[in-house]
Short mmCIF file of C-alpha atoms and ligand atoms in Angstrom, two decimals:
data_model
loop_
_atom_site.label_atom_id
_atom_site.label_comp_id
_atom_site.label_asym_id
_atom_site.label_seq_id
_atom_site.Cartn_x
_atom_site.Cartn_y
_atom_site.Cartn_z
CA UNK A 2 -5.63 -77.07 -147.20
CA UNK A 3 -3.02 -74.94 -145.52
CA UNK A 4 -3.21 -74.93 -141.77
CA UNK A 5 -3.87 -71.80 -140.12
CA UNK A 6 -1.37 -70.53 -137.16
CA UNK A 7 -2.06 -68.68 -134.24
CA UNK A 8 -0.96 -64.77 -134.13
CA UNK A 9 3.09 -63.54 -133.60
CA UNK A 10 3.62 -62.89 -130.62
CA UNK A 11 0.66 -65.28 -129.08
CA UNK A 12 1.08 -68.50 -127.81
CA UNK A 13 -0.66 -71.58 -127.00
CA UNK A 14 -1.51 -73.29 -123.67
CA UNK A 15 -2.40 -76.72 -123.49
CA UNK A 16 -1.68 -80.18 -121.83
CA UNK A 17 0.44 -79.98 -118.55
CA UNK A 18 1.04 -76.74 -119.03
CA UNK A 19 -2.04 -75.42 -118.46
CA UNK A 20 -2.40 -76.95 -115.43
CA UNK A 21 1.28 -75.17 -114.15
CA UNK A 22 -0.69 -71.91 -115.02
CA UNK A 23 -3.96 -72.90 -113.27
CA UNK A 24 -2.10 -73.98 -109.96
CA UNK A 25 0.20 -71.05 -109.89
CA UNK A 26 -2.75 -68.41 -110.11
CA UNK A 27 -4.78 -70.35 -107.55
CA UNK A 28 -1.93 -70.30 -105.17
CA UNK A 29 -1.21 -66.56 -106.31
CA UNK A 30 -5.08 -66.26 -105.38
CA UNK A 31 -5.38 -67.63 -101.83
CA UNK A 32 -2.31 -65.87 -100.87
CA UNK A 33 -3.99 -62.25 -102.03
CA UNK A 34 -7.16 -63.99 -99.82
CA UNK A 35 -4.85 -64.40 -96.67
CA UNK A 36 -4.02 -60.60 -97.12
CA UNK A 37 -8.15 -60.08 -97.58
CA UNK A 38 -8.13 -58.69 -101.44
CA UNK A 39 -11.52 -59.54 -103.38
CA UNK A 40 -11.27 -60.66 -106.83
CA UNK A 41 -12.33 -58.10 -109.54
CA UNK A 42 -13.56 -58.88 -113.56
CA UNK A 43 -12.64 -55.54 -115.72
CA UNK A 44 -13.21 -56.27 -119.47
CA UNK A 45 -10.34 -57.06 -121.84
CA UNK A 46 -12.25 -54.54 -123.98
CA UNK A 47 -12.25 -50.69 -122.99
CA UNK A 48 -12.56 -47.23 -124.05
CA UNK A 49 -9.13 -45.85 -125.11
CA UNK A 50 -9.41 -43.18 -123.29
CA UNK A 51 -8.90 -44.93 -120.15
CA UNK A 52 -5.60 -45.84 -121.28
CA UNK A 53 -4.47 -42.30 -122.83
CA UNK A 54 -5.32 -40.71 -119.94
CA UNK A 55 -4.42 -43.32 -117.28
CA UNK A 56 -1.24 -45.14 -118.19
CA UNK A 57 -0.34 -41.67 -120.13
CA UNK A 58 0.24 -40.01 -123.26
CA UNK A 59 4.40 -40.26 -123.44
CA UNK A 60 4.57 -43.76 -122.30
CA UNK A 61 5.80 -46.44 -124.63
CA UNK A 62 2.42 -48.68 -123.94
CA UNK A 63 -0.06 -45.51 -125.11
CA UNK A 64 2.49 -44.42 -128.26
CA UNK A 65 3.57 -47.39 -129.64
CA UNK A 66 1.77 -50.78 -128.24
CA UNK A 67 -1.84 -50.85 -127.93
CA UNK A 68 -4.29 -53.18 -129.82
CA UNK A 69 -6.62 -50.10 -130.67
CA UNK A 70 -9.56 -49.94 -133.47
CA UNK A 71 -12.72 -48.33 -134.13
CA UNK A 72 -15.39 -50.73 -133.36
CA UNK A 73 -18.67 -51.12 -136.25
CA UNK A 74 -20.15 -48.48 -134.18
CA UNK A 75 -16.65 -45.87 -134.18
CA UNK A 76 -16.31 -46.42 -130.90
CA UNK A 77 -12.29 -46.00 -130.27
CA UNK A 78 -11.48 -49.16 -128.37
CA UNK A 79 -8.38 -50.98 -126.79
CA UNK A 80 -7.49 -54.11 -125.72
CA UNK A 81 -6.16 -53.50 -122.32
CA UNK A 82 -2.72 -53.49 -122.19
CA UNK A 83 -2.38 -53.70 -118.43
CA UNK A 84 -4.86 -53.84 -115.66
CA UNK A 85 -4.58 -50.98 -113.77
CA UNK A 86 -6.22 -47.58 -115.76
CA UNK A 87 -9.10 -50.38 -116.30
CA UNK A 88 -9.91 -51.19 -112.52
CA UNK A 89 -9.65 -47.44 -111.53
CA UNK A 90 -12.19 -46.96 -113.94
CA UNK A 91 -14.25 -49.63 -112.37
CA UNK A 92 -13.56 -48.10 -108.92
CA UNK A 93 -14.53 -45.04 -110.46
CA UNK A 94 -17.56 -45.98 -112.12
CA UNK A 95 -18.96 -48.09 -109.44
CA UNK A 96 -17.77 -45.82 -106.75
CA UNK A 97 -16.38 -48.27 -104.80
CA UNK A 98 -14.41 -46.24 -103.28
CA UNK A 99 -17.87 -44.41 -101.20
CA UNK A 100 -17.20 -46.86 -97.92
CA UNK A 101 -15.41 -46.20 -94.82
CA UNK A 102 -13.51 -49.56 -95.25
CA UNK A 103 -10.84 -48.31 -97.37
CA UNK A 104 -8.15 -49.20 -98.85
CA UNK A 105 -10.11 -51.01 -101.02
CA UNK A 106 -8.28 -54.76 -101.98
CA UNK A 107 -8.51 -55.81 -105.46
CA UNK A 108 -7.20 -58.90 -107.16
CA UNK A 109 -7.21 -59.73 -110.60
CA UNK A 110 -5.93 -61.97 -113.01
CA UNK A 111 -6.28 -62.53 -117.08
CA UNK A 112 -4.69 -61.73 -120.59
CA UNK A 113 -2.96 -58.38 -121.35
CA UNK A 114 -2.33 -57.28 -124.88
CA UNK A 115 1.03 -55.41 -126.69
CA UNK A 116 2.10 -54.79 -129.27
CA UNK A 117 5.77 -55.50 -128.60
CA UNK A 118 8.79 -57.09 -130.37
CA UNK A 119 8.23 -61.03 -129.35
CA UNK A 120 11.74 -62.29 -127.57
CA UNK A 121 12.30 -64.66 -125.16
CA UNK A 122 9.50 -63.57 -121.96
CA UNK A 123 8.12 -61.14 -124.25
CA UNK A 124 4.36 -61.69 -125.92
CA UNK A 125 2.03 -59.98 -127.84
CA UNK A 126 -0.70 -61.68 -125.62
CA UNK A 127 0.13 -62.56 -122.23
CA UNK A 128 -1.25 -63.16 -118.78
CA UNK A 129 -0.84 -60.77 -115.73
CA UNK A 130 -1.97 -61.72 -111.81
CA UNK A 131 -2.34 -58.41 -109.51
CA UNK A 132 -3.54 -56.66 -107.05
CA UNK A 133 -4.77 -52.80 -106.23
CA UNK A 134 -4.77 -51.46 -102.64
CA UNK A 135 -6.92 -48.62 -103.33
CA UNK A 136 -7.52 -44.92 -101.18
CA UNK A 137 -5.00 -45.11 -98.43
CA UNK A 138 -1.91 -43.22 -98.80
CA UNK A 139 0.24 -44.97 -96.08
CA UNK A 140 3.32 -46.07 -96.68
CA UNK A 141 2.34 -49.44 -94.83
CA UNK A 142 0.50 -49.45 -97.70
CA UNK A 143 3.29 -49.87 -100.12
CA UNK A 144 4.86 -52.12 -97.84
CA UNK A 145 2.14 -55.17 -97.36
CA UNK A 146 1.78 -54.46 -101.19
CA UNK A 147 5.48 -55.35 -101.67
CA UNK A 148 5.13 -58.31 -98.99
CA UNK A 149 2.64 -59.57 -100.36
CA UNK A 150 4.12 -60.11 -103.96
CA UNK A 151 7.36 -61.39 -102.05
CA UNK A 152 5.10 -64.23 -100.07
CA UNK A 153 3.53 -65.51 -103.53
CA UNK A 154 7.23 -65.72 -105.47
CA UNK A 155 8.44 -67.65 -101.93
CA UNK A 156 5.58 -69.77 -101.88
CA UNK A 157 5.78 -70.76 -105.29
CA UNK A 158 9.64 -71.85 -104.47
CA UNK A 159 11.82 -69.18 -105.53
CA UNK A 160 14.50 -68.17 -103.52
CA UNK A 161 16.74 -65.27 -103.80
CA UNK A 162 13.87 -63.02 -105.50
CA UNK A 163 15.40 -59.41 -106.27
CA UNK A 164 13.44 -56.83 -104.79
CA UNK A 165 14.26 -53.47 -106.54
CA UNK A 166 12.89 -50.06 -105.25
CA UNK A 167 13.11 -46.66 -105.60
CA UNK A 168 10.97 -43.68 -105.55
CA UNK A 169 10.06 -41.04 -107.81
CA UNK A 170 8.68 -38.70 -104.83
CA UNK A 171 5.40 -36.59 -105.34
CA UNK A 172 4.22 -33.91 -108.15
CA UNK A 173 6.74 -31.14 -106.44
CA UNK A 174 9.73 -33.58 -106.63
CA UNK A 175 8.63 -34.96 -110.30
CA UNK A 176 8.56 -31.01 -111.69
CA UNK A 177 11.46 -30.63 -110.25
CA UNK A 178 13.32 -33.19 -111.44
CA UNK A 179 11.19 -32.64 -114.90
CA UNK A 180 13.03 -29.23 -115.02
CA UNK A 181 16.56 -30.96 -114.38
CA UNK A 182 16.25 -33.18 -116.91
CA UNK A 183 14.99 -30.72 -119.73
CA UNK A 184 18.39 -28.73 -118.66
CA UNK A 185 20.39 -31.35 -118.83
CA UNK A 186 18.92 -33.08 -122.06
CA UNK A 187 19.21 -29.79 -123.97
CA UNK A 188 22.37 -30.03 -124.94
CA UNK A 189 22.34 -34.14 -125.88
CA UNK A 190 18.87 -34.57 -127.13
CA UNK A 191 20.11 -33.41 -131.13
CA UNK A 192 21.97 -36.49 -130.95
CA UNK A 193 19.58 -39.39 -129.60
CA UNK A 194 17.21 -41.53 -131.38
CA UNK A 195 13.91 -39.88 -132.78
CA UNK A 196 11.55 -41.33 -129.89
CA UNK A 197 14.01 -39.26 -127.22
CA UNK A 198 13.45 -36.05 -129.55
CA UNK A 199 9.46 -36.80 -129.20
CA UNK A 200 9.69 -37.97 -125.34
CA UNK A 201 11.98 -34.82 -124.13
CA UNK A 202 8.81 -32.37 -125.58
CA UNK A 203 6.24 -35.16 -123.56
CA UNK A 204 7.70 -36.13 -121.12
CA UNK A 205 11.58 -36.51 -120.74
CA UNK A 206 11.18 -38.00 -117.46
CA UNK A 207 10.04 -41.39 -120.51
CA UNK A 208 13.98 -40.73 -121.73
CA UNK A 209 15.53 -42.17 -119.10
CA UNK A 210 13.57 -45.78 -120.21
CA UNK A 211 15.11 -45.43 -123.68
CA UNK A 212 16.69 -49.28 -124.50
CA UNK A 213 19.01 -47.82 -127.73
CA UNK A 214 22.56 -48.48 -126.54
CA UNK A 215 24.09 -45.67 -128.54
CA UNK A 216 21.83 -43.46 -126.16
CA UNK A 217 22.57 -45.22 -122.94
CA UNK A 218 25.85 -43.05 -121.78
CA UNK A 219 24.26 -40.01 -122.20
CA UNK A 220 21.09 -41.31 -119.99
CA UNK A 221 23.39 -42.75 -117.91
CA UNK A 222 24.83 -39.35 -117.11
CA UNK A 223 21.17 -37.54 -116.46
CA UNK A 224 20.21 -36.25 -112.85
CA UNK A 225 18.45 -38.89 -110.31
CA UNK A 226 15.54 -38.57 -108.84
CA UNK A 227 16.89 -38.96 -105.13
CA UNK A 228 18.50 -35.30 -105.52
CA UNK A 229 15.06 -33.63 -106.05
CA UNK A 230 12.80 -35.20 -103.76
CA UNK A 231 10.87 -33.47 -101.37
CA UNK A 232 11.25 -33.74 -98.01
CA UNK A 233 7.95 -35.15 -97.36
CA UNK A 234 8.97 -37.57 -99.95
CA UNK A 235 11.94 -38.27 -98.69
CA UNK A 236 11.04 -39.34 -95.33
CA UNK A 237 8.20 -41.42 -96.93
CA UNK A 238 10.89 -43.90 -98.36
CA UNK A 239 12.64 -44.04 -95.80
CA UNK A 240 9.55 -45.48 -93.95
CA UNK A 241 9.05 -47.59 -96.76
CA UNK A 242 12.56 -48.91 -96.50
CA UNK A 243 12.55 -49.07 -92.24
CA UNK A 244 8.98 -51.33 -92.30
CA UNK A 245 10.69 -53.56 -95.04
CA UNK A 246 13.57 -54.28 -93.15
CA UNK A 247 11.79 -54.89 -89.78
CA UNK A 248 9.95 -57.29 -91.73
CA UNK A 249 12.71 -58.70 -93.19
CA UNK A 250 12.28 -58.29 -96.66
CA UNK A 251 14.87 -58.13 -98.42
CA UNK A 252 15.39 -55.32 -101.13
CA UNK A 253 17.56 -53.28 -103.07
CA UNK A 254 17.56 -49.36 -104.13
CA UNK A 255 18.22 -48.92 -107.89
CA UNK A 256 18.46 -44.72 -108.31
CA UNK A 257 17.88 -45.50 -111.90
CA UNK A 258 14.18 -47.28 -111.33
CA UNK A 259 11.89 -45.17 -112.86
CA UNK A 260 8.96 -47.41 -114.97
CA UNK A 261 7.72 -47.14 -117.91
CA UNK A 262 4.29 -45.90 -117.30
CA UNK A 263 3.10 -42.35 -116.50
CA UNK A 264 0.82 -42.92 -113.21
CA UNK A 265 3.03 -43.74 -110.87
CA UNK A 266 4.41 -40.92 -107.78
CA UNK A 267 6.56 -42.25 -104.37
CA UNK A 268 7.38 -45.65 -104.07
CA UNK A 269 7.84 -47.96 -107.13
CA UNK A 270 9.05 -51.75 -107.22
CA UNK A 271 10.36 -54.40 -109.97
CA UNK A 272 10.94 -58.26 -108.64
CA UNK A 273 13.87 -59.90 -110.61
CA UNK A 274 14.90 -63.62 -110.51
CA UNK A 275 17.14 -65.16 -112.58
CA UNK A 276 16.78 -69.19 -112.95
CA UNK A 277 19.69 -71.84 -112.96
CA UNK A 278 19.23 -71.55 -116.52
CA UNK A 279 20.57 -68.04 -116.41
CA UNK A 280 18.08 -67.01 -118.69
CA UNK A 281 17.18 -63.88 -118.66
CA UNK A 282 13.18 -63.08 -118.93
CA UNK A 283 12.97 -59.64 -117.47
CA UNK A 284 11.49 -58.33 -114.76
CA UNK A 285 8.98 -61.45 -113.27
CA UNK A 286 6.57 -58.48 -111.67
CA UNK A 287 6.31 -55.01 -110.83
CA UNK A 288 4.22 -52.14 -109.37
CA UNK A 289 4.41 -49.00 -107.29
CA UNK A 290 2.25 -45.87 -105.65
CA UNK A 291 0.35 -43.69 -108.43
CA UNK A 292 -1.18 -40.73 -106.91
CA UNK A 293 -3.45 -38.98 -109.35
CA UNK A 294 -4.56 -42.07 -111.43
CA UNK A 295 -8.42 -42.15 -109.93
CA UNK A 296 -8.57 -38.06 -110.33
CA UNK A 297 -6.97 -38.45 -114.01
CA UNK A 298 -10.24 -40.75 -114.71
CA UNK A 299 -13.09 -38.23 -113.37
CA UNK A 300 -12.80 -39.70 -109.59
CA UNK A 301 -11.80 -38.36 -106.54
CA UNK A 302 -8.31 -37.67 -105.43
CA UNK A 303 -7.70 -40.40 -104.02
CA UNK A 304 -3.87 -42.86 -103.98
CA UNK A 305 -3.46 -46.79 -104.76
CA UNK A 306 -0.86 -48.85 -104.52
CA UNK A 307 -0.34 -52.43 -106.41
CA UNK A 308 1.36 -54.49 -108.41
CA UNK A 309 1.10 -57.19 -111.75
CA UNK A 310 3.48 -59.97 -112.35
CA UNK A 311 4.00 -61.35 -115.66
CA UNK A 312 2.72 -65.41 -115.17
CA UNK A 313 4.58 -66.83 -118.37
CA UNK A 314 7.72 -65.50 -117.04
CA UNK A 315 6.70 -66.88 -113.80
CA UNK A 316 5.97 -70.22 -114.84
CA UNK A 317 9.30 -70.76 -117.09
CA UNK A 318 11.27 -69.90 -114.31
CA UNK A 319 9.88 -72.02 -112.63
CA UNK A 320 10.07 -74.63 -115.15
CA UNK A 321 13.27 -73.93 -115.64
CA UNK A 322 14.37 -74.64 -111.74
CA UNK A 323 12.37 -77.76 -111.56
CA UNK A 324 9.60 -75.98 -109.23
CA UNK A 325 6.24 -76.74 -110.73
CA UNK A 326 4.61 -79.78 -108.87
CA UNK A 327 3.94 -83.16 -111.11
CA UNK A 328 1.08 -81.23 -112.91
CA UNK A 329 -0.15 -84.43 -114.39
CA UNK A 330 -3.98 -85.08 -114.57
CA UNK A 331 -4.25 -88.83 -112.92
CA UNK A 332 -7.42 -90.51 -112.98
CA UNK A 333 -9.28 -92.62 -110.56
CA UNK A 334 -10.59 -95.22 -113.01
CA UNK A 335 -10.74 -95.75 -116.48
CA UNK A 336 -13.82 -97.86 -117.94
CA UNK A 337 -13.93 -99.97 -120.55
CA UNK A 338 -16.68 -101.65 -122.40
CA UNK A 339 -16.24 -104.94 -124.14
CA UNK A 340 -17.81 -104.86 -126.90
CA UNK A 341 -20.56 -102.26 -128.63
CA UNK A 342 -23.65 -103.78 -126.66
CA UNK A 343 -21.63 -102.54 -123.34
CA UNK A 344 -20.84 -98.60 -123.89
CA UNK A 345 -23.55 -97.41 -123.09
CA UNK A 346 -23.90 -99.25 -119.43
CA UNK A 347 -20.22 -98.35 -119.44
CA UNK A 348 -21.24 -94.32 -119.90
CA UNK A 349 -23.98 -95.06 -117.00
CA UNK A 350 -21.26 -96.32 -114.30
CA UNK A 351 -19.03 -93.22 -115.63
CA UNK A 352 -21.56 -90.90 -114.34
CA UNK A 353 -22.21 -92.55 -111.67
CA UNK A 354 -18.75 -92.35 -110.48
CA UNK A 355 -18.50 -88.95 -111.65
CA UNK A 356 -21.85 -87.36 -109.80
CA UNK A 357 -22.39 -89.76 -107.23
CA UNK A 358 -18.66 -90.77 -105.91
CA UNK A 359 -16.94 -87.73 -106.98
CA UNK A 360 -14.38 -89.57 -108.46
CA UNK A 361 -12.33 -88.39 -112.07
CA UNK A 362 -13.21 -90.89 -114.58
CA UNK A 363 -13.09 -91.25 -118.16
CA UNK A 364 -14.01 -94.40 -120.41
CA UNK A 365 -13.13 -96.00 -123.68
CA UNK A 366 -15.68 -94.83 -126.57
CA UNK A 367 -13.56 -96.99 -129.61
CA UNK A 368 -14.84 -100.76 -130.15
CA UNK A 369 -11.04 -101.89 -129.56
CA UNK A 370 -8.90 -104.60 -127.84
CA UNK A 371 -8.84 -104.79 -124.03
CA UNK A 372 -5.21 -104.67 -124.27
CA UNK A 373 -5.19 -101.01 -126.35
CA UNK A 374 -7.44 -99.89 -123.44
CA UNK A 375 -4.83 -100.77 -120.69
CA UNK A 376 -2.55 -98.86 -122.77
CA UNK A 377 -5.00 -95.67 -122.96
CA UNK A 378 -5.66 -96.42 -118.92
CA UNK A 379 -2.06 -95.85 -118.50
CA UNK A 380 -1.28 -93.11 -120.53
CA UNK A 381 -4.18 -91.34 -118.86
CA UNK A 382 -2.53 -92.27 -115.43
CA UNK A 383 -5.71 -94.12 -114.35
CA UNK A 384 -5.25 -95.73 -110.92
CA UNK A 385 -8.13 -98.30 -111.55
CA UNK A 386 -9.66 -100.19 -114.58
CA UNK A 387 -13.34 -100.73 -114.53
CA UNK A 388 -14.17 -103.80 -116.91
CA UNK A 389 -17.88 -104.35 -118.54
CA UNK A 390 -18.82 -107.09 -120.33
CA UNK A 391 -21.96 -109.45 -120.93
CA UNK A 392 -21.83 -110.97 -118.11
CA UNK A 393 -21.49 -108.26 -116.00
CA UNK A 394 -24.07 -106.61 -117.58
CA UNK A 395 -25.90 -109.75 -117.17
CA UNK A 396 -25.23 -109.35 -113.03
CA UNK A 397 -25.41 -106.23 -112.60
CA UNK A 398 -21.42 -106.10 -111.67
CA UNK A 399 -18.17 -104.63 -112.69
CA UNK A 400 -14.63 -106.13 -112.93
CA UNK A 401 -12.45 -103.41 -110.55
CA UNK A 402 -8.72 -103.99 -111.48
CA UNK A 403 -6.21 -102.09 -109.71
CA UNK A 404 -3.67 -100.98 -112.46
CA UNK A 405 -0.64 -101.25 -110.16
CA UNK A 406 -1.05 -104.27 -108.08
CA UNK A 407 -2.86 -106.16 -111.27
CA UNK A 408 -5.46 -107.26 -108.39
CA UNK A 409 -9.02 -107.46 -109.60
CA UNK A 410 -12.55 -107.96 -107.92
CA UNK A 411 -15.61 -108.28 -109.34
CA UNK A 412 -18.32 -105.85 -107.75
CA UNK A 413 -21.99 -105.67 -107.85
CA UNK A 414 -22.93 -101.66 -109.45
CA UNK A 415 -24.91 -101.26 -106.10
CA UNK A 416 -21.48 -101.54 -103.60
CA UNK A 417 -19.62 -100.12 -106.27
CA UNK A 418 -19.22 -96.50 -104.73
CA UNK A 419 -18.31 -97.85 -101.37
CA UNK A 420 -15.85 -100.46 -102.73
CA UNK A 421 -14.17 -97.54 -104.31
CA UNK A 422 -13.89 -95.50 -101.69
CA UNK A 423 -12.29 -98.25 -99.55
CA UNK A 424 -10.04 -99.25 -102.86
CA UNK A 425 -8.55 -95.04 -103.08
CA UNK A 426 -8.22 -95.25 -99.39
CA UNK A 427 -5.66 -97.52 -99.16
CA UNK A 428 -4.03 -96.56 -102.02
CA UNK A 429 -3.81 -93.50 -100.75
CA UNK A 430 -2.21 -94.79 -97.43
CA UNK A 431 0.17 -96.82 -99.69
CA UNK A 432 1.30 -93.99 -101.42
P1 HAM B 24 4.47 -53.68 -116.18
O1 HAM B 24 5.83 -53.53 -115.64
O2 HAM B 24 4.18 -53.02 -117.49
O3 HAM B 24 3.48 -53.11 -115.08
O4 HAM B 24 4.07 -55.21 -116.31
C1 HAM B 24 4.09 -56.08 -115.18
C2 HAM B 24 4.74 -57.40 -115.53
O5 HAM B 24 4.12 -57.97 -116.68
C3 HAM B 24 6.22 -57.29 -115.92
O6 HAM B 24 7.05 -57.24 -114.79
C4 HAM B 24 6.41 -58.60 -116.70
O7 HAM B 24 6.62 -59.67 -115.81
C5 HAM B 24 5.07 -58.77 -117.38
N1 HAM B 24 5.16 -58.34 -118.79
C6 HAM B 24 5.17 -57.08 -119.26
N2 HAM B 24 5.24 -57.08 -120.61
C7 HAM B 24 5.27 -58.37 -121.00
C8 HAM B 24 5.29 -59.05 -122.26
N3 HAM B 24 5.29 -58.38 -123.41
N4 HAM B 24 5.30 -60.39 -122.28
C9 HAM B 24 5.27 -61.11 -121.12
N5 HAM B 24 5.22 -60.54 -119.90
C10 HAM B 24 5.22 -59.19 -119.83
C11 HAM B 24 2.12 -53.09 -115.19
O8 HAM B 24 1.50 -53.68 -116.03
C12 HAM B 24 1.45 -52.32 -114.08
N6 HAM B 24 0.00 -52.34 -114.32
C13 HAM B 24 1.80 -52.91 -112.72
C14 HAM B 24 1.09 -52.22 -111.61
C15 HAM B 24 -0.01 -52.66 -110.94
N7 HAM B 24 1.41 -51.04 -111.12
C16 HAM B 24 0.55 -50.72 -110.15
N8 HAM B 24 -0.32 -51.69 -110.07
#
């Protein structure tokens, strides 16, 4: 029968690899602890509403990319696209934002769904790791945000992380600049591609993302932001930029920076790396200030700040530059029954290892020769063979061999947790 393959754009994780993503979100995980963000659960399953209204009408994600269907009971659903509308609805919801401990630190990590083209970094399904610093509208807030994503890419081993930044000032400098834009696009938008025409009448501040390279010299001739800011706004970013620098983070201001979704006011952020492969993966994370997003979903007016990197671009640059640890699963002992009459004394001293000595084992469940199970013991990295036959069985004993020295004892089953833990000892100290 014809096999059946997973979806475009999807891909599977499995084997070493799923370890690389396991210890890259734990260490992504205890870093956001050291900063004191909780870890937060929205569903992968929500309203669409939250998304129309929170990541915005003219942005490429609402228009063109989300997994959306009427459910059996026509409930208009979507499979989150990104993370953020979905925890300010949760904030919202659960009014967590009703404490005097504010800003409130979330964390969050799990698969994100788009519809996009699939390329090289680019899925249909993939996994995002962030964190929202919710109700506090300092700029110090936008800083540890930013510091904080810096720390996890260092501690993960990249060096010479890009930090872009700009800012797209508050609702007096967006209308503004809104207005520019319109006056400036009048006279070009006849001759751009049909999602400008639709994005000028929404929002043509969504032009200026447009990736058609026929349009690009026009866009590249549009107004900046930096020339319409407020003066409130103004002096916010440059707070932004003096905290960064006295804690010297190192960044860079891109005028042009204006991201693709329609939430975000003041300070916004992309981190870039590009690995000794030179491939190119885009952006490995990014985030920024969005003012009105909890009022947009029913809440109070309140700001966040926070940011999502992308972990399969983070983990194949990291692959590529040799970074992720030896992510193979070794074991402590591998047991092996001689014979049919041993397996199941042989599943007995498995668990016993297991529950009572805490140690990873597996064991041999195929009546086969003791030399295939060496070769299993090895492939599975096992640091110790445990050997049952008859007469062990008959003395209540095991055969311990160590599978790098080729030393064996034999062991009685009631020593056998204490032998071991003298055995991994010094093979530990060997190491
Ligand atoms: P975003 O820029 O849409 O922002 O996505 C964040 C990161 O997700 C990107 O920098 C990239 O690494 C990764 N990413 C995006 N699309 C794909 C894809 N198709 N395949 C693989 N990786 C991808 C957000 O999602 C915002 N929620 C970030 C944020 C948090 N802003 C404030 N708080």
């Amino acid at each position: 029968m014809e096999i059946i393959k997973n979806v475009k754009g999807t891909h599977d994780i499995f084997g070493e690899e799923t370890n690389a993503y396991e210890r890259v979100e734990a260490m992504m995980k205890s870093i956001a602890e050291l900063y004191a963000y909780n870890g937060v659960r929205p569903p992968v399953l929500e309203y669409n509403s939250v998304f129309v209204r929170g990541v915005g009408e003219s942005s490429d994600i609402v228009r063109k990319e989300m997994y959306t269907f009427p459910d059996k009971g026509d409930r208009l659903l979507t499979l989150r696209p990104e993370f953020t509308a979905g925890i300010m609805r949760l904030v919202v919801q659960n009014k967590l934002y009703a404490t005097n401990e504010l800003p409130l630190k979330l964390y969050y990590v799990g698969p994100v769904f788009r519809y996009e083209r699939p390329q090289l970094g680019r899925y249909r399904q993939f996994n995002q790791f962030g964190v929202e610093s919710i109700g506090h509208n300092s700029p110090m807030n936008d800083v540890e945000v930013i510091v904080l994503a810096y720390t996890i890419l260092c501690s993960l081993g990249l060096e010479g992380v890009t930090i872009k930044i700009n800012t797209l000032g508050d609702e007096e400098s967006r209308n503004n600049y809104r207005t520019a834009l319109k006056e400036y696009f009048k006279n070009h938008i006849d001759n751009m591609c049909v999602d400008c025409k639709s994005r000028y009448e929404l929002n043509p501040l969504r032009i200026l993302d447009c990736k058609v390279p026929e349009d690009r010299p026009i866009i590249d001739g549009a107004p900046q932001i930096g020339d319409y800011l407020s003066d409130a706004s103004k002096a916010r970013f440059e707070q932004v930029q003096d905290a960064l620098a006295t804690l010297q983070i190192p960044y860079e201001i891109d005028k042009g920076l204006v991201r693709g979704l329609d939430y975000y006011s003041e300070t916004v952020f992309e981190f870039h790396y590009v690995s000794k492969t030179g491939a190119n993966y885009g952006a490995i994370g990014a985030g920024g200030h969005y003012g009105k997003l909890m009022q947009e979903l029913g809440g109070p007016e309140l700001p966040g700040v926070g940011f999502s990197f992308g972990i399969e671009r983070i983990v194949s640059v990291l692959k590529d530059d040799n970074l992720l640890e030896d992510t193979k699963n070794e074991l402590d002992a591998y047991v092996m029954p001689l014979g049919e009459e041993a397996l199941l004394v042989s599943e007995e001293i498995a668990v016993y290892l297991r529950n009572s000595g805490g140690y990873k084992v597996d064991l041999c469940f195929d009546k086969t020769k003791l030399g295939n199970m060496f070769k299993r013991a090895s492939a599975k990295h096992a640091k110790f063979a445990v050997i049952i036959g008859e007469e062990e069985m008959n003395n209540d004993s095991v055969i311990v061999k160590n599978l790098s020295s080729q030393e064996q004892i034999t062991v009685k089953v009631d020593e056998l947790i204490d032998k071991f833990d003298e055995l991994l000892t010094k093979e530990e100290t060997q190491e």
